[in-house]
Coordinates of C-alpha atoms (C1' of nucleotides) in Angstrom, one line a residue:
Chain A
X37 CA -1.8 7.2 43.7
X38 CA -5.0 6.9 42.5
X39 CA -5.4 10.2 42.4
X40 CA -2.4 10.7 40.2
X41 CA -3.7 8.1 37.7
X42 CA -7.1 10.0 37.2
X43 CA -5.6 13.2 36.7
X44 CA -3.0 12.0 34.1
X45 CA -5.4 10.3 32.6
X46 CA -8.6 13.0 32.5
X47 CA -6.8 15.9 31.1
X48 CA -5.0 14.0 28.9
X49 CA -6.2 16.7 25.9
X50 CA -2.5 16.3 23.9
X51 CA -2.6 12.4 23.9
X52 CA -5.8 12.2 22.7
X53 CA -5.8 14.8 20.2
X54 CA -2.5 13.6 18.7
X55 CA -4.2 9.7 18.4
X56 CA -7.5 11.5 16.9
X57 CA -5.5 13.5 14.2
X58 CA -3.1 10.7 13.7
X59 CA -5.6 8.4 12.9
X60 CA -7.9 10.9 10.6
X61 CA -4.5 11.9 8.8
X62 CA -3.6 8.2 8.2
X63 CA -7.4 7.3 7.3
X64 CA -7.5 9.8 4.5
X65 CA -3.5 9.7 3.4
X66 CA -2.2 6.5 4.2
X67 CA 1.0 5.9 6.6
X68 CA 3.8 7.0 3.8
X69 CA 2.4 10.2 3.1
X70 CA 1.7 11.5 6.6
X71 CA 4.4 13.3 8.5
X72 CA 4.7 13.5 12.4
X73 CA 4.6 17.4 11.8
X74 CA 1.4 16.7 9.7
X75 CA 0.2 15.3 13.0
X76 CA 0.9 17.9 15.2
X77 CA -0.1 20.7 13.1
X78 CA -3.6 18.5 12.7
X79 CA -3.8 18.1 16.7
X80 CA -2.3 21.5 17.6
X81 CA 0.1 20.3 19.3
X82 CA 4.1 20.5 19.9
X83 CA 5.7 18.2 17.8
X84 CA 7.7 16.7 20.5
X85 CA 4.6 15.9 22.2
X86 CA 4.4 12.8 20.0
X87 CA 7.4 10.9 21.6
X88 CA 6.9 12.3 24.8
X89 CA 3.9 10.5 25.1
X90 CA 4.1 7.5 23.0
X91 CA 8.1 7.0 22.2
X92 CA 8.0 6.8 19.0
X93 CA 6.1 7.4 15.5
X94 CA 5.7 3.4 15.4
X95 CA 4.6 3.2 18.9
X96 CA 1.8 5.6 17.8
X97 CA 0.6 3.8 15.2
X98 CA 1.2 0.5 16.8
X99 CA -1.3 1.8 19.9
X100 CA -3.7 3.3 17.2
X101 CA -3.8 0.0 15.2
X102 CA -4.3 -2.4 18.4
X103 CA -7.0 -0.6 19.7
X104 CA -8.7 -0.7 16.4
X105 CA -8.4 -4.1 16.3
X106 CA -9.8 -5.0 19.4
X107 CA -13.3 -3.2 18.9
X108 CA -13.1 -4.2 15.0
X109 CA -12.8 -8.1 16.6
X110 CA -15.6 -7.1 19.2
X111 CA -18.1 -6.2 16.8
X112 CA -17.4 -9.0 14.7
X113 CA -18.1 -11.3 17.2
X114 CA -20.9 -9.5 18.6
X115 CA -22.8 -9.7 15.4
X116 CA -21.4 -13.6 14.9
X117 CA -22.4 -14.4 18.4
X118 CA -25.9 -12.5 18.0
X119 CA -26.8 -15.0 15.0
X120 CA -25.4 -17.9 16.7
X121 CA -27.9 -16.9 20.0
X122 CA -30.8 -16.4 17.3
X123 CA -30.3 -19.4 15.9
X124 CA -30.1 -22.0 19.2
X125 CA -26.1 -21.9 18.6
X126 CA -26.1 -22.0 15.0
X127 CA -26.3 -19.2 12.8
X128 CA -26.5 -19.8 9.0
X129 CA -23.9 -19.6 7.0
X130 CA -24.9 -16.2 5.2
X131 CA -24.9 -14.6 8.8
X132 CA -21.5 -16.1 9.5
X133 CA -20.3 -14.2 6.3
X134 CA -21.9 -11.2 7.5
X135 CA -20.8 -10.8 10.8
X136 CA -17.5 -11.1 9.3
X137 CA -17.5 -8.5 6.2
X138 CA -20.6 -6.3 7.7
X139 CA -18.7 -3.9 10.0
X140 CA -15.9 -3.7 7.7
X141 CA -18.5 -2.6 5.0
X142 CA -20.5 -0.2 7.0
X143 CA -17.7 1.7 8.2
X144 CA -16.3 2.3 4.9
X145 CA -18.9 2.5 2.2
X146 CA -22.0 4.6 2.0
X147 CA -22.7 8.1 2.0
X148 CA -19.7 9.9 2.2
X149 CA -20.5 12.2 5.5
X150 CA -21.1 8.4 7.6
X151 CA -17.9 6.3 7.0
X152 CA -16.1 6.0 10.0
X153 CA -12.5 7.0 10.3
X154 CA -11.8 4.1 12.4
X155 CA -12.8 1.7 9.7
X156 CA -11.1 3.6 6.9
X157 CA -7.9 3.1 8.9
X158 CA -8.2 -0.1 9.7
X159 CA -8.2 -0.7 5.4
X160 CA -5.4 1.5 5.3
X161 CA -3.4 -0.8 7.7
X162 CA -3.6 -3.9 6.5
X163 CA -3.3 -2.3 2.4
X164 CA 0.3 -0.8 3.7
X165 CA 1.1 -3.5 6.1
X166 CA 3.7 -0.7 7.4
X167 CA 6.2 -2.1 9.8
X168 CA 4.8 -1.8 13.3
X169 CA 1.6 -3.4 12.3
X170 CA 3.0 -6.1 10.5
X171 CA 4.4 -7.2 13.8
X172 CA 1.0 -7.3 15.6
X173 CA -1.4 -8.2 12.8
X174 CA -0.7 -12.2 13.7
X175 CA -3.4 -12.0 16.2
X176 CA -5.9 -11.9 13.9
X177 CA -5.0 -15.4 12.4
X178 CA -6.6 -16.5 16.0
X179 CA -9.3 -14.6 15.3
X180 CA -10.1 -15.6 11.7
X181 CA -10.4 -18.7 13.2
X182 CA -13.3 -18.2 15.1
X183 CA -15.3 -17.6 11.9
X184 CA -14.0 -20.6 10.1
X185 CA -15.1 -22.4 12.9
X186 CA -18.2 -20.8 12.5
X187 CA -18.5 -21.6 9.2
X188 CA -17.8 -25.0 10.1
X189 CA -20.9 -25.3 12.0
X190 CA -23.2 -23.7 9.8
X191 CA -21.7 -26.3 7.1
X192 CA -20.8 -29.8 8.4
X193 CA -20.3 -31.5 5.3
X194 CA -18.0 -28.8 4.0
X195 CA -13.9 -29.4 3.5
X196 CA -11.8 -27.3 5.5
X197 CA -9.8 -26.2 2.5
X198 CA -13.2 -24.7 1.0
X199 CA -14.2 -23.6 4.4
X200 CA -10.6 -21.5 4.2
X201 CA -11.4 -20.3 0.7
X202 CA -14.2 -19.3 1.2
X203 CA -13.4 -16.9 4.5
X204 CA -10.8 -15.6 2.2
X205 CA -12.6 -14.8 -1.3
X206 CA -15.6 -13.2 1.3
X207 CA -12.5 -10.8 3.0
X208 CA -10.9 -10.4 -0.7
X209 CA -14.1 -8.8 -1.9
X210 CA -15.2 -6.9 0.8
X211 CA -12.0 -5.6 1.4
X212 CA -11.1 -4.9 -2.8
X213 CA -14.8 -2.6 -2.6
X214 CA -13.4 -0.7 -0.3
X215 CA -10.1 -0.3 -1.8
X216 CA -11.2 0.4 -5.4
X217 CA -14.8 1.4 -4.9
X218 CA -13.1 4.4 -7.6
X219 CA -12.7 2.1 -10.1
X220 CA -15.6 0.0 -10.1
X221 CA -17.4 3.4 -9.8
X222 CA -15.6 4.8 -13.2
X223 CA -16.0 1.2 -14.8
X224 CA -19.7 0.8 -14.0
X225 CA -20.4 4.4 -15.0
X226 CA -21.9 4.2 -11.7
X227 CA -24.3 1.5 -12.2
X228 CA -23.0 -0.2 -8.9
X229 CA -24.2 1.6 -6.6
X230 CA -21.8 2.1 -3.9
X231 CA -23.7 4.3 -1.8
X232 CA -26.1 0.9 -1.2
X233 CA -23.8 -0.7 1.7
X234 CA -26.5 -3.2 2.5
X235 CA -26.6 -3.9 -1.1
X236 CA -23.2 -4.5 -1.2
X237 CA -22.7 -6.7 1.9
X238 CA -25.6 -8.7 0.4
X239 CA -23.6 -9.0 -3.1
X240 CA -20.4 -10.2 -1.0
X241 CA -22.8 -12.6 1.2
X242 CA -24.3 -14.0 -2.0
X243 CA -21.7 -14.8 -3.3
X244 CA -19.4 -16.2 -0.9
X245 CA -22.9 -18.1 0.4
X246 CA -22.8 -20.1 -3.1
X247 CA -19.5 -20.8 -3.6
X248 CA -19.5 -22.3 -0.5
X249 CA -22.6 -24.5 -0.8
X250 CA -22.6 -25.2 -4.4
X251 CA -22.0 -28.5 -5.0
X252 CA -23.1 -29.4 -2.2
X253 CA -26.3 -31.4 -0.2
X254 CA -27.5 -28.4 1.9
X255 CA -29.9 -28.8 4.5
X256 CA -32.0 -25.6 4.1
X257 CA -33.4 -23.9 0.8
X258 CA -31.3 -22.2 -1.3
X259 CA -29.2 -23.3 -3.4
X260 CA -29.2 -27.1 -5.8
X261 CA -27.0 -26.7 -8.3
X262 CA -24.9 -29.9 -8.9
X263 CA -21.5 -29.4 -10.2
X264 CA -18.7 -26.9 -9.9
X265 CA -18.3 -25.4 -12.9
X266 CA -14.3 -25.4 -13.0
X267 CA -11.5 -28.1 -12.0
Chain B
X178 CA 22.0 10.0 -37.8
X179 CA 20.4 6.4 -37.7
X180 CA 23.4 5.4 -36.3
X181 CA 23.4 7.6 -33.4
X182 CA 20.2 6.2 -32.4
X183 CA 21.0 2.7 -33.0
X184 CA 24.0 3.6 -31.1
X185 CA 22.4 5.1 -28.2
X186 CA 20.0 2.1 -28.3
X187 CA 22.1 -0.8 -28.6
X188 CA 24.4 0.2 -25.7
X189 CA 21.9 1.5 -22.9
X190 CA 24.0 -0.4 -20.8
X191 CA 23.0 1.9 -18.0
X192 CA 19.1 3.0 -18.8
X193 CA 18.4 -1.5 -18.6
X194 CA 20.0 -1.7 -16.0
X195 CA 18.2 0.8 -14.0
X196 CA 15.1 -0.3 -15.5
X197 CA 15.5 -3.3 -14.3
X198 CA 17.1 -3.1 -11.0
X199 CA 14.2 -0.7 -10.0
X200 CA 12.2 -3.4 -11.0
X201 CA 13.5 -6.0 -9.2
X202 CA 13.7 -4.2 -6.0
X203 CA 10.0 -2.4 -6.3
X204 CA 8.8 -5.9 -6.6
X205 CA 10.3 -7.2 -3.6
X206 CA 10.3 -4.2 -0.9
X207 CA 7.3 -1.9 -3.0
X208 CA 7.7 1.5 -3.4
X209 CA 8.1 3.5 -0.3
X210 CA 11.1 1.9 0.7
X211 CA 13.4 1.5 -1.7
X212 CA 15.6 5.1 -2.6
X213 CA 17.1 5.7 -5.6
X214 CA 20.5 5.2 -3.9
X215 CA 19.5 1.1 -3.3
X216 CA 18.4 1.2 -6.9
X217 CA 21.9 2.3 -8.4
X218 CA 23.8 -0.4 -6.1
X219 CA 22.1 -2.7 -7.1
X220 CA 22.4 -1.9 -10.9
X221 CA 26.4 -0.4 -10.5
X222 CA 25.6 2.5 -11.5
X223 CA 26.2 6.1 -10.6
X224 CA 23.3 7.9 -9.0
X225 CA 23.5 10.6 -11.3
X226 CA 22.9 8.5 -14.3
X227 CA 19.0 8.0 -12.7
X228 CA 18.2 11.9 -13.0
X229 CA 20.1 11.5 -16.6
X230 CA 18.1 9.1 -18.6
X231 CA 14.9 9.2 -17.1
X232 CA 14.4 12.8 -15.5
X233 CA 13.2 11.8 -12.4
X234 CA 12.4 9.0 -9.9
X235 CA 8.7 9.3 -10.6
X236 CA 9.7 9.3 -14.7
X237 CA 11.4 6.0 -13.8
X238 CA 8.5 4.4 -12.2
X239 CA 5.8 5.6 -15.1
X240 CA 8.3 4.2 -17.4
X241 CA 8.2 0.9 -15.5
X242 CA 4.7 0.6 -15.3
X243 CA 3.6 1.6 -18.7
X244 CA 6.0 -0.7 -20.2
X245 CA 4.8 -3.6 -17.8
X246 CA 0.6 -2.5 -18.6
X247 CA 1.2 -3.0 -22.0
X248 CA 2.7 -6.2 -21.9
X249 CA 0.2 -7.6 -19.3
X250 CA -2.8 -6.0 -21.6
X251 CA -1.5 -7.9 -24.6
X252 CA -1.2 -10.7 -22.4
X253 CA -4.9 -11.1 -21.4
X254 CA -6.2 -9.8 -24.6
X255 CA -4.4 -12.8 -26.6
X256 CA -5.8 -15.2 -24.0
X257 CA -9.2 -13.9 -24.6
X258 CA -8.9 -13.5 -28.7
X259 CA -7.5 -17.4 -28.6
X260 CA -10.4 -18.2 -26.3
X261 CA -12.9 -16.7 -28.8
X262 CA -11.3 -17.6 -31.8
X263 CA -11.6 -21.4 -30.3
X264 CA -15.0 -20.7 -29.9
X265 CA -16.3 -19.3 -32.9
X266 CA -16.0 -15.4 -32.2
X267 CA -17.9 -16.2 -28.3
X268 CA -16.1 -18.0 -25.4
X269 CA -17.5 -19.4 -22.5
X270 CA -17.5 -17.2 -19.1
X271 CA -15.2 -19.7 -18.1
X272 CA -12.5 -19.1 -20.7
X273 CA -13.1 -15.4 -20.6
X274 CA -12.6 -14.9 -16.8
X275 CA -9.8 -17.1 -17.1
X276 CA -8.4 -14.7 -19.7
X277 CA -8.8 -11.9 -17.3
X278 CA -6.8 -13.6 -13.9
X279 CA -5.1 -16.3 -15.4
X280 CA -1.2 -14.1 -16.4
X281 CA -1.4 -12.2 -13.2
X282 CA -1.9 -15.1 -11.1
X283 CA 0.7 -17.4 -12.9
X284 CA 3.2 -14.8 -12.9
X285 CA 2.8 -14.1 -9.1
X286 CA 1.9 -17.4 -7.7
X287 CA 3.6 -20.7 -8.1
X288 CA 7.6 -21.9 -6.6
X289 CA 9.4 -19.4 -5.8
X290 CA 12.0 -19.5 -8.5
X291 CA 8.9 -19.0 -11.8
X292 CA 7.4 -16.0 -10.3
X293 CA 8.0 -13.2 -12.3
X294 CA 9.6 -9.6 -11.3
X295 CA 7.0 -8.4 -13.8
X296 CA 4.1 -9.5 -12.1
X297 CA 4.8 -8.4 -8.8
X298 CA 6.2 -4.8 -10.1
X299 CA 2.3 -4.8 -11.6
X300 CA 0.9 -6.0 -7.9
X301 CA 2.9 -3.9 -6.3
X302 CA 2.0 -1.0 -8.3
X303 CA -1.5 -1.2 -8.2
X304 CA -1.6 -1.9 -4.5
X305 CA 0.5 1.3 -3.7
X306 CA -0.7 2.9 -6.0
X307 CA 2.2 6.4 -5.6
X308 CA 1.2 9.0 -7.4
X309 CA 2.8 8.8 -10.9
X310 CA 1.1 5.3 -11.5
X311 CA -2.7 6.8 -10.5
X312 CA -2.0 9.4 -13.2
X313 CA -1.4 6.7 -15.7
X314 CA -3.7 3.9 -14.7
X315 CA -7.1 5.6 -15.9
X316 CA -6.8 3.9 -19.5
X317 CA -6.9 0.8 -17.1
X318 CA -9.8 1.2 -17.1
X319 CA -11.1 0.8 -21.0
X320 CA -8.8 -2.6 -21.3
X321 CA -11.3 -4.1 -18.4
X322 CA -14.4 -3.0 -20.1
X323 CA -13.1 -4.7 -23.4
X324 CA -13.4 -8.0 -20.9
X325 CA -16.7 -6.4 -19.3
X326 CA -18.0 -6.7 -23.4
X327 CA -16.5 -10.4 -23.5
X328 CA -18.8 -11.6 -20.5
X329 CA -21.6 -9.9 -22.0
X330 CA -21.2 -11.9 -25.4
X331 CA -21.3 -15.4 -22.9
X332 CA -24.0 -14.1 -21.0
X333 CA -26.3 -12.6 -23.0
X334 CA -29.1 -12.1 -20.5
X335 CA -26.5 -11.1 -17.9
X336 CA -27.3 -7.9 -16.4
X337 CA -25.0 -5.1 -16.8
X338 CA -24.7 -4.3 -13.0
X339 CA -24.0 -7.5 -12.4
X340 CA -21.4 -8.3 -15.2
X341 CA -19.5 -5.3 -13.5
X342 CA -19.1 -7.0 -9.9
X343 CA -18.6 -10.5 -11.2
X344 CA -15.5 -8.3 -13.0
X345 CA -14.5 -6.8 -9.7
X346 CA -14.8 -9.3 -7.9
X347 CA -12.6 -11.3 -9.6
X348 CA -10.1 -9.3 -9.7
X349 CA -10.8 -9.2 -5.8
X350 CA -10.1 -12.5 -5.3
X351 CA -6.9 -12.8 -7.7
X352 CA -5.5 -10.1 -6.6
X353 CA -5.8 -10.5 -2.5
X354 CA -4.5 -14.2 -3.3
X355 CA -1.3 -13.0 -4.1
X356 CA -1.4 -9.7 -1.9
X357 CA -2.3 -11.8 1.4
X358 CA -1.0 -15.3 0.6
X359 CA 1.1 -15.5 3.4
X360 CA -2.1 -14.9 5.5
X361 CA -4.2 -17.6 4.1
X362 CA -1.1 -20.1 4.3
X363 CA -0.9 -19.5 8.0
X364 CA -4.9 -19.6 8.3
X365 CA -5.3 -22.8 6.7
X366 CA -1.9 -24.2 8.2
X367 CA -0.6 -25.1 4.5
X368 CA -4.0 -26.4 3.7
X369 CA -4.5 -24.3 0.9
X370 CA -2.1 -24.7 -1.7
X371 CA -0.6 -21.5 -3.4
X372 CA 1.9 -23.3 -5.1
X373 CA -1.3 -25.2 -7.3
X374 CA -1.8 -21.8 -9.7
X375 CA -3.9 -23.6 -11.7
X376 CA -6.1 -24.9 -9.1
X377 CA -6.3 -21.3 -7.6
X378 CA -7.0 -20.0 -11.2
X379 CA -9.7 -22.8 -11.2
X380 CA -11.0 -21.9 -7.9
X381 CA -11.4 -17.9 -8.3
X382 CA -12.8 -18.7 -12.6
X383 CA -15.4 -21.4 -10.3
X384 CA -16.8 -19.0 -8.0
X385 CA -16.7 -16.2 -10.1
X386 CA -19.1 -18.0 -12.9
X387 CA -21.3 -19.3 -10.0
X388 CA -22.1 -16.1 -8.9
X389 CA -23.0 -14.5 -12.5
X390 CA -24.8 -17.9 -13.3
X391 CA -26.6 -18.9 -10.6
X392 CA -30.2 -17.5 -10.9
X393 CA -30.2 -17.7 -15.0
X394 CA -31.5 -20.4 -17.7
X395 CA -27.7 -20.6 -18.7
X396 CA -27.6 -22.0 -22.5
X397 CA -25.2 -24.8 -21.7
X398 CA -24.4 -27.1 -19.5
X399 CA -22.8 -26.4 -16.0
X400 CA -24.9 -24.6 -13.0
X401 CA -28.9 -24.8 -12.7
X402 CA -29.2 -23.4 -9.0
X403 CA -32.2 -21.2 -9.0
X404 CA -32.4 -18.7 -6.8
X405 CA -29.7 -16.0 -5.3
X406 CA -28.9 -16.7 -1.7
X407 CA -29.1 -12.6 -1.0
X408 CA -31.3 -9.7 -2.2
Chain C
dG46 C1' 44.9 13.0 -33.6
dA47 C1' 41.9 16.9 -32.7
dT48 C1' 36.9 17.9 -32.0
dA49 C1' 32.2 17.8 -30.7
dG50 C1' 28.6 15.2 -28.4
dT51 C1' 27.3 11.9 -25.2
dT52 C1' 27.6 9.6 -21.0
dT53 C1' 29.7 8.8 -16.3
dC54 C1' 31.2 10.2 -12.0
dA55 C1' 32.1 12.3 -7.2
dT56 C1' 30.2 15.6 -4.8
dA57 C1' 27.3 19.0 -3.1
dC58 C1' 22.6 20.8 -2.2
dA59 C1' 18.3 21.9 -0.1
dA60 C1' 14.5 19.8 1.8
dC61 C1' 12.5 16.8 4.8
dT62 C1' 12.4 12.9 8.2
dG63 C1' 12.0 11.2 13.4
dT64 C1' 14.1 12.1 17.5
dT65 C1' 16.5 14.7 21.4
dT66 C1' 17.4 18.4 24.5
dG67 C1' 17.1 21.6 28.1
dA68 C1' 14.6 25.3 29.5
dA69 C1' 10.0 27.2 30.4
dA70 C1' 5.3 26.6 31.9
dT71 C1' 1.8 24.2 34.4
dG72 C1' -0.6 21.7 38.1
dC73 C1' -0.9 20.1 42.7
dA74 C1' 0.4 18.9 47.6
dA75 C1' 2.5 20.8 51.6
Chain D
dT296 C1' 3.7 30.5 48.9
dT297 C1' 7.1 27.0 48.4
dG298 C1' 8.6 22.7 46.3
dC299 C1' 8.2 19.0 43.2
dA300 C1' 6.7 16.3 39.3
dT301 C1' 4.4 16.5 35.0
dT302 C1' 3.8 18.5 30.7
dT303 C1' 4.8 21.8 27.0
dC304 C1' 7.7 24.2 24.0
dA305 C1' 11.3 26.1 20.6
dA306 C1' 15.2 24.8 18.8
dA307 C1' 18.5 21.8 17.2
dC308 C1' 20.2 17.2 15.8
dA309 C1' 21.7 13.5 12.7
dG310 C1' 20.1 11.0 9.0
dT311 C1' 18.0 10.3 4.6
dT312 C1' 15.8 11.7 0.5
dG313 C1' 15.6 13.3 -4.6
dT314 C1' 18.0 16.4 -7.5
dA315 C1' 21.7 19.5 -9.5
dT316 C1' 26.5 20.6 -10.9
dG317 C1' 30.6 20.7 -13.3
dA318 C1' 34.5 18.2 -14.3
dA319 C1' 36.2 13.9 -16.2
dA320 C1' 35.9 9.9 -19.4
dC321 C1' 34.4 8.1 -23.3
dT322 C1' 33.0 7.5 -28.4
dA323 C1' 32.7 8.4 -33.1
dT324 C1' 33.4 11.7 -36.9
dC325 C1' 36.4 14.8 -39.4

DNA sequence: GATAGTTTCATACAACTGTTTGAAATGCAA
DNA sequence: TTGCATTTCAAACAGTTGTATGAAACTATC
């Protein structure tokens, strides 16, 4: 029985051509615009192929998104937990920021020929929230968490409500460049330079860095500005 | 053959209450899933009438969305012109980003019952984004840079690259406050309150001013951090 | 009250959607 | 090769979509 597992699962040149063209298709059109026959045409393959392997259209995507998820998680925590190892169990709070937006980032900005499809569908899930991913997408509540708690450690004196905020705003912008980089191209004339991931990363780091420590003792450098400016 | 218009005006019975059926139901379900036929049940209409006065379904939704553009436009632009009229021609950063968040966030945030249909037709909209609304939403762009020139007059020695992301990123953060609220609810377990528009206002105008702030002599008051955390 | 113009209505249309079907093809063990 | 399970395929299905049609109802002018 072994045996029949392997095989099923070596030559299994229709499932995974089918989840590759799905997932391109989505990436570049988004879930409403992308027919199953879209799909097949992409992977070559017979349109009933789709639920003969998966069920359904939402099982599809379901399977596409969850996967995603997982490595998106993985490298998440692989940078946070890199940072956290570097610095004796606790990283800084402008490496907690960018494990968190980094991957995100790098997958979806920069030179054109180097984004990622994976990334660029993983934005195009949670910007059309589209039924079957809805349903899963709790599970990253748990793992949001394990940055706040993060961010928790790299900040002691900090309130929980800012700590939440913050993780927030950081995700808000991060996730807004990527969504809009158009706009801010055509409003900037191209002054902000999109093409600069690291750049941007840094500008979202910033940021969310001194929002969250402003105000605020701090025990390294940085920042010593005294008030908040609004409330 | 006044009459006939004023006629044809005074009585659009039918065009309203399309207009603003299709609102209401764009706002609350967004655009890919609600047909034409849910749109004339809810107004008690005929379907036909939908292809009569407005051509088509994408005719409809310009319609919609131009009509709501201009009223939000006027909306920030009178906030802004009241801001710098209070100030002598120049209002502070403060005032100006406030201007530019404040009417989208009070008309999507807030009890239930006060949030606007407008509001979250324009959220909606721009985080769909269907095809006859990115025809149109080019000349969105001209209305921001009339704020971009706003900052510029309160920070004179702000650079132009970075006036342009303190912009987008404000918009970030308003806009994936209302997108995602439900998110940052559950994250924070109710720690975060959305129902406190004002404080959120205050909140994304705060971090928003820090960050194109920090790192300059300022001429009043307010921050006198030093250095940028990143770059 | 007849007429001409506007608006409503039920209905049909053609195109497209995800899904199902049953037969053909394929691969593998005996 | 024979037999059996898996996989592919063309075709059809039932449902939904936006749009078009032509007759009926209405409204205001003569």
């Amino acid at each position: 029985m072994i045996e029949l597992k392997r095989r099923a699962m070596a030559t299994d040149h229709t499932r995974t051509a089918i989840l590759s063209a799905a997932e391109r298709l989505y990436a570049e059109r988004g879930f409403s615009d992308v027919t199953l026959r879209d799909i097949v045409a992409e992977a070559n393959v017979n349109l009933a192929a789709v639920n003969y392997h998966f069920g359904s259209k939402d099982e599809l995507i379901a399977e596409l998104f969850v996967t995603r998820s997982i490595v998106l998680n993985h490298e998440r925590l692989a940078e946070l937990k890199a940072a956290e190892d570097a610095g004796g169990g606790r990283a800084p709070i402008e490496a907690v920021m960018r494990a968190l937006v980094g991957p995100t980032l790098r997958g979806c900005l920069g030179p054109e020929k180097q984004r990622s499809t994976a990334a660029r569908f993983m934005i195009r899930a949670s910007i059309e929230a589209v039924p079957p991913i809805r349903k899963i997408r709790n599970r990253e509540i748990s793992h949001l968490r394990r940055f706040a708690a993060a961010m928790r450690r790299a900040l002691p004196g900090c309130a929980d409500v800012d700590i939440y905020w913050g993780l927030h705003f950081a995700l808000a912008m991060a996730h807004q460049t990527i969504r809009d980089s158009e706009r801010l191209d055509k409003l900037s004339e191209g002054l902000c330079d999109l093409d600069d991931v690291d750049g941007v990363i840094d500008r979202v780091v910033a940021v969310t860095t001194l929002a969250l420590t402003a105000g605020r003792p701090k025990t390294s450098k940085a920042v010593t500005s005294r008030d908040r400016t609004g409330t």
